Coordinates of C-alpha atoms in Angstrom, one line a residue:
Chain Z
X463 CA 12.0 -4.8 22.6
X464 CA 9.9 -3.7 19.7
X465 CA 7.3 -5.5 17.9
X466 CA 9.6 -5.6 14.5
X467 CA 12.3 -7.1 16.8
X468 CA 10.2 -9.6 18.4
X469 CA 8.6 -10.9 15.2
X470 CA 12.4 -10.8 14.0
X471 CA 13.3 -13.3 16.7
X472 CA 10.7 -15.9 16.3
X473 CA 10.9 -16.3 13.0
X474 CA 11.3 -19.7 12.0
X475 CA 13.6 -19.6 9.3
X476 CA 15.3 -16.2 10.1
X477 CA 17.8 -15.6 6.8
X478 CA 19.1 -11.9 8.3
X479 CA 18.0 -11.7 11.9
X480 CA 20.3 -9.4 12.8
X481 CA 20.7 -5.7 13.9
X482 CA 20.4 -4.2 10.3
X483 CA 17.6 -5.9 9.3
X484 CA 16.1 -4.3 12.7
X485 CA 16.9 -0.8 12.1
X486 CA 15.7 -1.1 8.2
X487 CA 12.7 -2.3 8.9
X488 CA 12.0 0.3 11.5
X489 CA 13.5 3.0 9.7
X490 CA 11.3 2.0 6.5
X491 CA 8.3 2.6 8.1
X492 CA 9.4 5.6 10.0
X493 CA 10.0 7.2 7.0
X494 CA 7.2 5.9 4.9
X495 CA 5.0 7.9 7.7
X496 CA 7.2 10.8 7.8
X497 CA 6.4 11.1 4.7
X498 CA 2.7 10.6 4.5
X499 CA 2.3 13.5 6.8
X500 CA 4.8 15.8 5.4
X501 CA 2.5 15.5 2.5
X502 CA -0.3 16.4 4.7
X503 CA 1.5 19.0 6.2
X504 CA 2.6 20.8 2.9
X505 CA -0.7 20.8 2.0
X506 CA -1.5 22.7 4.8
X507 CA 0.7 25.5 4.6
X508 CA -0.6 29.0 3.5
X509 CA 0.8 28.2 -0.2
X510 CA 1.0 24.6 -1.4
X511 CA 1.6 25.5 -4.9
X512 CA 5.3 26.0 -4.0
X513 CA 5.8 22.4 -2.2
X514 CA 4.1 20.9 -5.3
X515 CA 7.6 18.9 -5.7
X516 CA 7.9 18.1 -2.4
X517 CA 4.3 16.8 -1.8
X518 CA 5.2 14.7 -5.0
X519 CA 8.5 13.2 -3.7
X520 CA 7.0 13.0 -0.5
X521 CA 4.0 10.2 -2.1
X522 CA 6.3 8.6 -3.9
X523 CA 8.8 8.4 -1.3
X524 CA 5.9 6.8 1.4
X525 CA 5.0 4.2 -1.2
X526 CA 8.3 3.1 -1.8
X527 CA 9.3 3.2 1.7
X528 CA 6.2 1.2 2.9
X529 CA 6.7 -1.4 -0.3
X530 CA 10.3 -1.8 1.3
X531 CA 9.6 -1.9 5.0
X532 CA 7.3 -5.1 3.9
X533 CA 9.5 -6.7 1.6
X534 CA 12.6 -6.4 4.3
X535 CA 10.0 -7.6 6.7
X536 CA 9.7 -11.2 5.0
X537 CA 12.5 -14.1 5.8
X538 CA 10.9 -17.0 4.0
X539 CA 12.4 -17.9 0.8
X540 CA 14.5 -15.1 1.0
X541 CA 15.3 -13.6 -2.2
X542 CA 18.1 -11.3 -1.8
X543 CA 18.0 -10.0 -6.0
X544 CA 14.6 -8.9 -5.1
X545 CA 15.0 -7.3 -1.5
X546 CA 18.8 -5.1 -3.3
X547 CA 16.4 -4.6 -6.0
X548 CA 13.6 -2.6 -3.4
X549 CA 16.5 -1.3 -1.1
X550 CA 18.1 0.5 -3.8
X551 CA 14.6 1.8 -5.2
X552 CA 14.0 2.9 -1.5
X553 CA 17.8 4.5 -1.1
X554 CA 17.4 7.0 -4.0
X555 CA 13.5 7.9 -3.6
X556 CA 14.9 9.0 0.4
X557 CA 17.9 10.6 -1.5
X558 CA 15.8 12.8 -3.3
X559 CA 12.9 13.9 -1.3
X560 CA 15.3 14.3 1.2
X561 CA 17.2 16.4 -0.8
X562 CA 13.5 18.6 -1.3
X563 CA 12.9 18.8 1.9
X564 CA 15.7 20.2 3.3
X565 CA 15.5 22.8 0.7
X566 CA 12.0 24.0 2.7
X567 CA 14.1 23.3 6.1
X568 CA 16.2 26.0 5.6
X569 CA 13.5 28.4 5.2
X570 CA 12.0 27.1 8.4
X571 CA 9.6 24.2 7.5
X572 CA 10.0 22.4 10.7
X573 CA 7.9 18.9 9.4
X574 CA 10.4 19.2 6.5
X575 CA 13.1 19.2 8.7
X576 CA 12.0 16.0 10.4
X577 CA 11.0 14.5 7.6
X578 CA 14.9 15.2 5.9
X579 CA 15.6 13.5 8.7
X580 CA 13.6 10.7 8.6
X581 CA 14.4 10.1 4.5
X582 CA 18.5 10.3 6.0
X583 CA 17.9 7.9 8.2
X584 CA 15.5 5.4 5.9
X585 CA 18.7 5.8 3.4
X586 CA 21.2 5.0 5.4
X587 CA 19.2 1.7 6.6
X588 CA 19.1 0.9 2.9
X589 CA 22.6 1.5 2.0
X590 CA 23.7 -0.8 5.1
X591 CA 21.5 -3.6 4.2
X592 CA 21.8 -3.6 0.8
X593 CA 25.9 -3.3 1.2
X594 CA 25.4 -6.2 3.8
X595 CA 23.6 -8.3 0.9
X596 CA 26.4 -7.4 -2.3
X597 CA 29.4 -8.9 0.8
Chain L
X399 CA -11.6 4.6 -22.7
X400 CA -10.5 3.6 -19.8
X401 CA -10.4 5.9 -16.5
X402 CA -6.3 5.7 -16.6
X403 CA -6.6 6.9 -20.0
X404 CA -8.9 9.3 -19.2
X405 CA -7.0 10.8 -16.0
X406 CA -3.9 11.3 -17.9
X407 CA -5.7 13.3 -20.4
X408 CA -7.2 15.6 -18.1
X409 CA -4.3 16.3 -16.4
X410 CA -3.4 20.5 -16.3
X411 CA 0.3 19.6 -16.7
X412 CA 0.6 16.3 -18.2
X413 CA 4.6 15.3 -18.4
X414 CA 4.5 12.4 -20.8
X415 CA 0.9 11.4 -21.7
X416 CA 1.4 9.0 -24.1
X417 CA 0.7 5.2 -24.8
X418 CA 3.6 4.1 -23.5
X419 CA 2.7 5.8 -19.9
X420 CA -0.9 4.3 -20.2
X421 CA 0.0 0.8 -20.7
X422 CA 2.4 0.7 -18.2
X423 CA 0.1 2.2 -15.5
X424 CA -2.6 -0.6 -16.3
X425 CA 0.2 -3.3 -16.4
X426 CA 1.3 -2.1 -13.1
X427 CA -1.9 -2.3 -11.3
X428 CA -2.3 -5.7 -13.0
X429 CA 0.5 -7.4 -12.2
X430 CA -0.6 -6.0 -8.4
X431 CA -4.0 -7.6 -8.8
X432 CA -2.8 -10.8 -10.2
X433 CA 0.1 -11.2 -7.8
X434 CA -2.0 -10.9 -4.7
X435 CA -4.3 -13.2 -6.6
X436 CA -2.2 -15.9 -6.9
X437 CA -0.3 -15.8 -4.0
X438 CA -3.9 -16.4 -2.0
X439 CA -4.4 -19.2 -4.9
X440 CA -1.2 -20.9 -3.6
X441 CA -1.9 -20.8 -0.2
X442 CA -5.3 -22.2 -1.3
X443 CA -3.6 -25.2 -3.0
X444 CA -3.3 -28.4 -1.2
X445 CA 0.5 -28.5 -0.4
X446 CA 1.6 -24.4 0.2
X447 CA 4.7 -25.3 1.8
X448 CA 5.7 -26.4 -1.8
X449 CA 5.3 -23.4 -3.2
X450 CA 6.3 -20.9 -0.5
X451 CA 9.3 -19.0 -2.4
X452 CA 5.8 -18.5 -5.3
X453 CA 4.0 -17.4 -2.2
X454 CA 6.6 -14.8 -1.0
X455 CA 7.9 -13.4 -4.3
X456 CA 4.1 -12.3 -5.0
X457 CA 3.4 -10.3 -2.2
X458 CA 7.0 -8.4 -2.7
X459 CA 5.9 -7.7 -6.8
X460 CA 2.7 -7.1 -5.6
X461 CA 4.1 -4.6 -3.1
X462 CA 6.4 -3.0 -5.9
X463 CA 4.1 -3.1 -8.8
X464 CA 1.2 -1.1 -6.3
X465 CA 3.9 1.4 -5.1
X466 CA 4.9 2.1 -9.1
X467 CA 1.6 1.8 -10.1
X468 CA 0.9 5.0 -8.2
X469 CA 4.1 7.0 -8.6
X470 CA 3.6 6.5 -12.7
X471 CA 0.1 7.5 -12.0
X472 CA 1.9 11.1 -11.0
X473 CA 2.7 13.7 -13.3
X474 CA 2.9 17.1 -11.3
X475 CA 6.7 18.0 -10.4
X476 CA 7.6 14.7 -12.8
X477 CA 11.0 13.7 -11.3
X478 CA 13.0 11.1 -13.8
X479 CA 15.2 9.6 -10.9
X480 CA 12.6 8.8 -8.9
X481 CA 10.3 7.6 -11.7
X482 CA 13.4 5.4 -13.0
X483 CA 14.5 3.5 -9.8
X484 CA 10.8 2.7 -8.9
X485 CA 10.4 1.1 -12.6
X486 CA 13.7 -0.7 -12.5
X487 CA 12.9 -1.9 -9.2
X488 CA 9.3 -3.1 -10.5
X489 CA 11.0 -4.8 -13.4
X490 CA 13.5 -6.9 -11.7
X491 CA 10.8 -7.5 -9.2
X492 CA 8.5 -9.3 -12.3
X493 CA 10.9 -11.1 -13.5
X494 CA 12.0 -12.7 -11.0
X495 CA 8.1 -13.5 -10.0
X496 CA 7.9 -14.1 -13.5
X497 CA 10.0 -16.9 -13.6
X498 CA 9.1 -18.2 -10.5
X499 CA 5.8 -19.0 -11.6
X500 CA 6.6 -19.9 -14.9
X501 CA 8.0 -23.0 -13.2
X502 CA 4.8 -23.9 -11.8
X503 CA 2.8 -23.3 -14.8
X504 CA 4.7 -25.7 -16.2
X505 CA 3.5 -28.3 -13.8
X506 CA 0.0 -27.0 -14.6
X507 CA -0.7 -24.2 -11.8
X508 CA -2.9 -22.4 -14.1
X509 CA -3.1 -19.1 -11.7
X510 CA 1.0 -19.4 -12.0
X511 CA 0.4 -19.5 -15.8
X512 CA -1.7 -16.3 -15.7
X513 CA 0.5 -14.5 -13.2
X514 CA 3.5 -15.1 -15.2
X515 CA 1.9 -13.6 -17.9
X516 CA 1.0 -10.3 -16.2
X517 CA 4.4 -10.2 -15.0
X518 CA 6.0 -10.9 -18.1
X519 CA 4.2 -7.7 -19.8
X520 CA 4.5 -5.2 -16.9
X521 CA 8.6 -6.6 -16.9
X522 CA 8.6 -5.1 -20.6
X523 CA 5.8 -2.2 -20.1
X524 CA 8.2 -1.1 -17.0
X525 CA 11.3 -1.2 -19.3
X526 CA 9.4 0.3 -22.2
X527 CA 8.8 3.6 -20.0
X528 CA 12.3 3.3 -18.1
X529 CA 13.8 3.2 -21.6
X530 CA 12.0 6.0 -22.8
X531 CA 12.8 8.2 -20.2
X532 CA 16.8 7.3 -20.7
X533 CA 16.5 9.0 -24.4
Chain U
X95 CA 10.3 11.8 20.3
X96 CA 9.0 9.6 17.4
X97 CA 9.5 11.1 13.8
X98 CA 5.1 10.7 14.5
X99 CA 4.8 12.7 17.3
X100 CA 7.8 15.7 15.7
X101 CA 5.5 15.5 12.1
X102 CA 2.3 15.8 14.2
X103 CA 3.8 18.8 16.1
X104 CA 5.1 20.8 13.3
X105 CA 1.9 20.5 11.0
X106 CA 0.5 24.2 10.0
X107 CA -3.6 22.6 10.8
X108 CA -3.6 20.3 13.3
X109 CA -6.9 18.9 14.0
X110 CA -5.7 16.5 16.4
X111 CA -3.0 16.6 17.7
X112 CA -2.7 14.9 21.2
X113 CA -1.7 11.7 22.5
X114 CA -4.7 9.6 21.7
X115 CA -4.0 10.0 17.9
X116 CA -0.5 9.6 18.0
X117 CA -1.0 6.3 19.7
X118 CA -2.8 5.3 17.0
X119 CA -0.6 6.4 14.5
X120 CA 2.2 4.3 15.9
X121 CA -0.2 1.3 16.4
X122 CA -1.3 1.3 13.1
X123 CA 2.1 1.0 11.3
X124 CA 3.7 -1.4 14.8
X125 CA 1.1 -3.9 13.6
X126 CA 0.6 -3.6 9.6
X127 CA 4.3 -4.6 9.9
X128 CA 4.0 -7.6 12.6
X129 CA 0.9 -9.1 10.5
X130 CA 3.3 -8.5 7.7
X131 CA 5.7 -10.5 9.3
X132 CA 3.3 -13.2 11.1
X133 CA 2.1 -14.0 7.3
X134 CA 5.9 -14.7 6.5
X135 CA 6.9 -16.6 9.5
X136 CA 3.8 -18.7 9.4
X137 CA 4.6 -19.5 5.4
X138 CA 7.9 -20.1 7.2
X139 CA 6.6 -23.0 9.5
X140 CA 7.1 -26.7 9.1
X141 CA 2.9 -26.7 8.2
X142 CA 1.4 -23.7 6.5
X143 CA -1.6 -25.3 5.6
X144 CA -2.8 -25.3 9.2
X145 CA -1.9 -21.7 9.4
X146 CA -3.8 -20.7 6.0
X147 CA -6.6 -18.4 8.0
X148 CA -4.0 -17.1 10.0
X149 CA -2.0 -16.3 6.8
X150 CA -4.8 -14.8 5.3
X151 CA -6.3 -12.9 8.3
X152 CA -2.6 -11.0 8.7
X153 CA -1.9 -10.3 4.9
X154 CA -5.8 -8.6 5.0
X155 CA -5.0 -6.9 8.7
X156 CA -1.5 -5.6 7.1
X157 CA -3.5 -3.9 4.2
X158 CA -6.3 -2.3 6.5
X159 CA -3.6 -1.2 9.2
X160 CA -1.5 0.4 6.4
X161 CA -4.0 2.2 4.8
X162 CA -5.4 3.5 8.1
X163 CA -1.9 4.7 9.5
X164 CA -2.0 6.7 7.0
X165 CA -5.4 7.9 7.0
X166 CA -4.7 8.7 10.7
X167 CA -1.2 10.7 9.5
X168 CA -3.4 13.2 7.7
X169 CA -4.7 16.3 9.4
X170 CA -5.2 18.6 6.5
X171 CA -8.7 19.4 5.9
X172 CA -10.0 16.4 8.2
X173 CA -13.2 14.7 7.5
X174 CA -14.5 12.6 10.6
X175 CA -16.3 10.6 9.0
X176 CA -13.7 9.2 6.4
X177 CA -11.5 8.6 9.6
X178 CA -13.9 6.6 11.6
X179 CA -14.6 4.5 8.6
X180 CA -10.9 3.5 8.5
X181 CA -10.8 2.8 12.0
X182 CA -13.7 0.6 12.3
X183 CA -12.4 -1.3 9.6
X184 CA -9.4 -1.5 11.1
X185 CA -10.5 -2.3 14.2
X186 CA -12.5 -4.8 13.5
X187 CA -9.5 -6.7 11.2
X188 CA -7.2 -6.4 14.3
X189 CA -9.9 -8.3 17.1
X190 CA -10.3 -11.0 14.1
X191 CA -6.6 -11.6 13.5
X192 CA -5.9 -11.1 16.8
X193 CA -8.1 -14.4 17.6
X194 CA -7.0 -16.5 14.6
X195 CA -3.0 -15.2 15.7
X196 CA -4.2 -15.7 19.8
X197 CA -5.3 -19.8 19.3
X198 CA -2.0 -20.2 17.7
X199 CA -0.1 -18.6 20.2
X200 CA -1.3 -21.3 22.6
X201 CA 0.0 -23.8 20.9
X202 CA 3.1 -22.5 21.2
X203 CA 3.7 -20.1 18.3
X204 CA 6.0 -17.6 19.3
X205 CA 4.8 -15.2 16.4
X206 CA 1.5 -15.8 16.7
X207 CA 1.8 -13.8 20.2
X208 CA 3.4 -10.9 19.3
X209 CA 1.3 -10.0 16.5
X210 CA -2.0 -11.3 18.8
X211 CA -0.3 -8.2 21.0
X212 CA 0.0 -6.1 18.4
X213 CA -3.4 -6.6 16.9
X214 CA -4.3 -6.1 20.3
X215 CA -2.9 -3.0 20.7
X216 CA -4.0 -1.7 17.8
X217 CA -7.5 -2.5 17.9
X218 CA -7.8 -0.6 21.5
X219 CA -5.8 2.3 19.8
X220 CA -8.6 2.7 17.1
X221 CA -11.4 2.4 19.1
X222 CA -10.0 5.3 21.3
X223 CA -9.5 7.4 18.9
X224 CA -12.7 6.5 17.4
X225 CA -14.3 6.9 20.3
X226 CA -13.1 10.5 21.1
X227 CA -14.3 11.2 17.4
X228 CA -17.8 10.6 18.1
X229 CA -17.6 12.3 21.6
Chain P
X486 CA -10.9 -12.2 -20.1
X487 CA -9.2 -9.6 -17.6
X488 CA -6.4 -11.1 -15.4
X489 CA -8.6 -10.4 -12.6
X490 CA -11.1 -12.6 -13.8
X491 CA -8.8 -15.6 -15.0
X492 CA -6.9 -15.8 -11.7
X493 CA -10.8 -15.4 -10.1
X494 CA -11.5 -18.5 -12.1
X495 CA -8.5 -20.7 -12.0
X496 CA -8.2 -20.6 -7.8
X497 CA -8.0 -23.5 -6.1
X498 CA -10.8 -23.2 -3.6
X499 CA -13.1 -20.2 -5.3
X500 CA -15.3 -18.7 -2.3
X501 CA -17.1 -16.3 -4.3
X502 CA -16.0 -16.6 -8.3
X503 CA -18.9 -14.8 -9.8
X504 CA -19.4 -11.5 -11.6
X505 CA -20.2 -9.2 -8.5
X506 CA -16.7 -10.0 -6.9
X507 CA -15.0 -9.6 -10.6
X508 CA -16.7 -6.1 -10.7
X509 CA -15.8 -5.3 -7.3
X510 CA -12.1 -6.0 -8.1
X511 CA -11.8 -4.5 -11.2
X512 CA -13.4 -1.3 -9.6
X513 CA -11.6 -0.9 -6.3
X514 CA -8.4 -0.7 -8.5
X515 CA -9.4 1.5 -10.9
X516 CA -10.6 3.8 -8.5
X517 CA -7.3 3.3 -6.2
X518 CA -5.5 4.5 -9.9
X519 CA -8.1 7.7 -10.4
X520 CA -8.0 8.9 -6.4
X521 CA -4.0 8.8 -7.1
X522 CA -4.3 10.3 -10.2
X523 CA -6.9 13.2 -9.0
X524 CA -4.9 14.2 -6.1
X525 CA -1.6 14.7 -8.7
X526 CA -3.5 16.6 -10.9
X527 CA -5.3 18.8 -8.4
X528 CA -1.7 19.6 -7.3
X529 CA -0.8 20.7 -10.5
X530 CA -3.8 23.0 -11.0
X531 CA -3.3 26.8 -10.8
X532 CA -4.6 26.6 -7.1
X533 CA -4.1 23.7 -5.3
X534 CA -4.7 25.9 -2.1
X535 CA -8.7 25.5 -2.9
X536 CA -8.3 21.5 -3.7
X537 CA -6.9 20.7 -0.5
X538 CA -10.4 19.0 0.9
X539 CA -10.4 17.2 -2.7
X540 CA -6.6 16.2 -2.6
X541 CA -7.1 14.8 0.9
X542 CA -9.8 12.5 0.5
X543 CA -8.4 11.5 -2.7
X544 CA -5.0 10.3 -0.9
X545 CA -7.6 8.4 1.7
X546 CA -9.7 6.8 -0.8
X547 CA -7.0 5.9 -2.9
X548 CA -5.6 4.0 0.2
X549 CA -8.8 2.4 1.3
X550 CA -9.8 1.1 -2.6
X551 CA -6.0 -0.5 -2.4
X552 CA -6.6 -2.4 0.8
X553 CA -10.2 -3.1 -0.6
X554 CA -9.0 -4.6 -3.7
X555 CA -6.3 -6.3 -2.0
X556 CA -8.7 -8.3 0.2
X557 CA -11.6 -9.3 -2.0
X558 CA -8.6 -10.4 -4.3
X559 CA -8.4 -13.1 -1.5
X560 CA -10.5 -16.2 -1.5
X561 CA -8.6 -18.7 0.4
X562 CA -10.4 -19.1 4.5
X563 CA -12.8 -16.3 3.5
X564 CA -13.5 -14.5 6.0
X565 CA -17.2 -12.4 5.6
X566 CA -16.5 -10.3 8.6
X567 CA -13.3 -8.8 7.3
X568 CA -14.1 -8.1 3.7
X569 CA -17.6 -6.7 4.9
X570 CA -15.7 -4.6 7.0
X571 CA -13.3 -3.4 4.4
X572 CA -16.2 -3.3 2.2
X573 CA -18.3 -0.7 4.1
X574 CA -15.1 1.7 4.6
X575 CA -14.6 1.7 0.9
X576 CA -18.2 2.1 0.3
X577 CA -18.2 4.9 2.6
X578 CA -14.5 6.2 1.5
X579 CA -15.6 6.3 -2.1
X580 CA -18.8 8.4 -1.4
X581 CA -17.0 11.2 0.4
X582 CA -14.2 11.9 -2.1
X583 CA -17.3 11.4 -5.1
X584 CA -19.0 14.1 -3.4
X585 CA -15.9 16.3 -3.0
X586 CA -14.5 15.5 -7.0
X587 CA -18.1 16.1 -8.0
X588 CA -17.8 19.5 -6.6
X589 CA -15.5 20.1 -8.6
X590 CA -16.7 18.2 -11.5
X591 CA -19.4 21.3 -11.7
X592 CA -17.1 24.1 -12.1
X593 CA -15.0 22.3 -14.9
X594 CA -12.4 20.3 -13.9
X595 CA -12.4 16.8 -16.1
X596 CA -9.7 14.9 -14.1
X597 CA -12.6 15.4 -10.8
X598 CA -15.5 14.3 -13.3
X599 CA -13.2 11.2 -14.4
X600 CA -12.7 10.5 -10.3
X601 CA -15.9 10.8 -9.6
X602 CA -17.0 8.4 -12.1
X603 CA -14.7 5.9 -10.5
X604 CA -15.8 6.9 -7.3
X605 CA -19.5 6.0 -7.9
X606 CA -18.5 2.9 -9.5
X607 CA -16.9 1.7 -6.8
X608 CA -19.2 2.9 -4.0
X609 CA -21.6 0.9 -5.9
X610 CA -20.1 -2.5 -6.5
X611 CA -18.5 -2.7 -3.0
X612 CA -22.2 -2.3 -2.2
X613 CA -23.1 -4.9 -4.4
X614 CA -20.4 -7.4 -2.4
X615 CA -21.4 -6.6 0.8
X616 CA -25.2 -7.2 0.0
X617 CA -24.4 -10.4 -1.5
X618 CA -22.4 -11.5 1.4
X619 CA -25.2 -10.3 4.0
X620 CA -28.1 -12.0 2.2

C-alpha cells in the first residue's frame, strides 16, 4: 500500500476516499517531478535555446501539478468548487506541455517521452476526478 | 521600484510588461503570504475546529496563488492557455477564500479581515490579466 | 520503473544518477504529500487544538520536502553544496515531525504513523545521500 | 502597512512580531519572485546554453526562499529548530545563486543585477532571524 493510500484510509473525515482520488493524487505528483526534471534535463542538452518552450511549460506545468497534488490531498472541509477549479487548471497545463514534449519525443528526447507520458497520465487523473465531482 | 518591477523590465523578451502584469504578480505572491498567514493565525486561535473549512481553503489559495505567482512571473515562450487556466483557477480559488474569511471578519477575526482583503484584490488583479489576455 | 528513475535515466548530464538519489527523490515527494495530508486529517479530528504542533510541524515538513524533491530532481550543472543545504534542512524537518507525528501515533492516531514512517523514511534518505555527498 | 505585516500583527499568539521576522518575510518572497523571474529571462537570452549554472540555482533558490517564507510566515507552536534550519538553507541557497547572478551582473545582464540584489537581501535577513533566534 502506498503512503498516499494509507493517509487516504485513516483520514478521519474521508469525503472521496476512493480509487480516483488515489490515482490523482499519485499521478499529480508524478508528474509535478516529471516535470521538474525534464526541465533539468532540457537544460542539459547540447542546445537549450530550442526547448525554451518546453522548459517553460515544463515549470509551469510542475507548479500547477504540485499545487494540485496538495489540494486533492486535503478531505477536511472539502470544497469541491475549489478542488474542479485546480483539476481543471492541472488538466490543461498537462495538455499542453504534453503536447511540447512529445513534439521533442519524436526527434528522440527520451526524458520528453516520459515526461509526455507522465503529463497523459496526470491529465487523465484530472479529467476522472474532476468528471467524478460535476456527477 | 520594486524587484518585480524591476525583473520585468530587464527581461530580453518581455511578452506583456505592463502594469497590469506587475500588479498581479505582487497580488499573487500576497495573497500566498497572507493565506499561509492566516491559516497559522487560525490554528493559533482558541477554538480551530471552528474554523477549519477557513483553515483548509488557505492553504489550497495559498497553494494556487504561489503556483500563479510564478508562472506570471514567466515571460519566455509566453503561452496564453496555460497563463489563462492558472489565473482562472487562482481567481475562483480567492474568492472563494475570499468569502470564507469575510465571514469571520465579520465576527471580528481581524487576520480573516486582512486576508479577505488580499484575496479580494488578487480575485480582480487575476481577472484584470485573464481579461486582458482574452482581447 | 518510476517516471523518477526513467527522467533520471534519460538526462543528457547526469551527476548522479544511482539508486541512493533516486531513493531520495521518491522520499522526498512520498512524504511532502503524507505531511500534506497528516496536516488535513489532524484539522480533520474531533480536537485540533491538541494537534496544533503537529499541524504546524507537517505544513513546514511539506514545504521543506517539496522544495528539496525538487532540488534533488535537478542534475544540470549540480552544485553540492546547494544540495546538501536542502537536505539538512530537510532532514532535520522530517526527525522533528517525525517525533511530534510518532507521540501521536501512540495514542492511537492512525495518520500520525504513516506520516511518522514517512518522515522516517525520508529523513534516512537525505542523510544518505548527503552523506555520499560529502564522501 | 504590508499584508505581511498586518497579519504579523493581528495573530493570535505572536511568537516573534517584530521588524526582523517582517523583513525576513517580505524578503524570502521577493527573492522566491526574482530567482523565478531570473531563470525565465536567462532562458530567453541569446544563449541560454552559458546560463545554465545561473538558471539552475535560480530554480533552487527560488524553491528554498518559498519554503522559507512559507515557514517564518508561521507563528503558531514555533518551533526554533525548524525555522533555523530552513533559515540556514536559504541563507546558504541565497548566497550561491548571488554569486552566480552576480557573475553575470558584471558582464551586463540587469535581470542578474536585480537577482542578485534580492539575493543579498535575503541572505542577509534570514541571517538576521536565525541570529535573533540563537541569541
Amino acid at each position: 500500500m502506498s503512503f498516499a493510500q494509507a493517509m487516504i484510509q485513516s483520514h478521519p473525515q474521508p469525503a472521496l476516499g476512493n480509487d480516483t482520488l488515489i490515482a490523482c493524487i499519485r499521478a499529480c505528483f508524478d508528474c509535478a517531478q516529471a516535470c521538474t526534471a525534464c526541465a533539468d534535463a532540457c537544460l542539459g542538452e547540447a542546445d537549450p535555446k530550442s526547448l525554451a518552450r518546453c522548459i517553460r511549460l515544463n515549470l509551469d506545468c510542475a507548479d500547477l501539478c504540485d499545487a494540485t497534488g496538495r489540494i486533492v490531498s486535503r478531505q477536511t472541509a472539502f470544497e469541491p468548487h475549489m478542488v474542479t477549479a485546480a483539476l481543471r487548471a492541472c488538466a490543461i497545463s498537462c495538455r499542453l506541455c504534453g503536447d511540447e514534449c512529445e513534439r521533442h519525443a519524436q526527434h528522440g528526447m527520451e526524458h520528453c517521452r516520459v515526461c509526455a507520458e507522465a503529463c497523459r497520465a496526470c491529465e487523465q487523473a484530472c479529467n476522472a476526478l474532476s468528471g467524478q465531482l460535476a456527477a
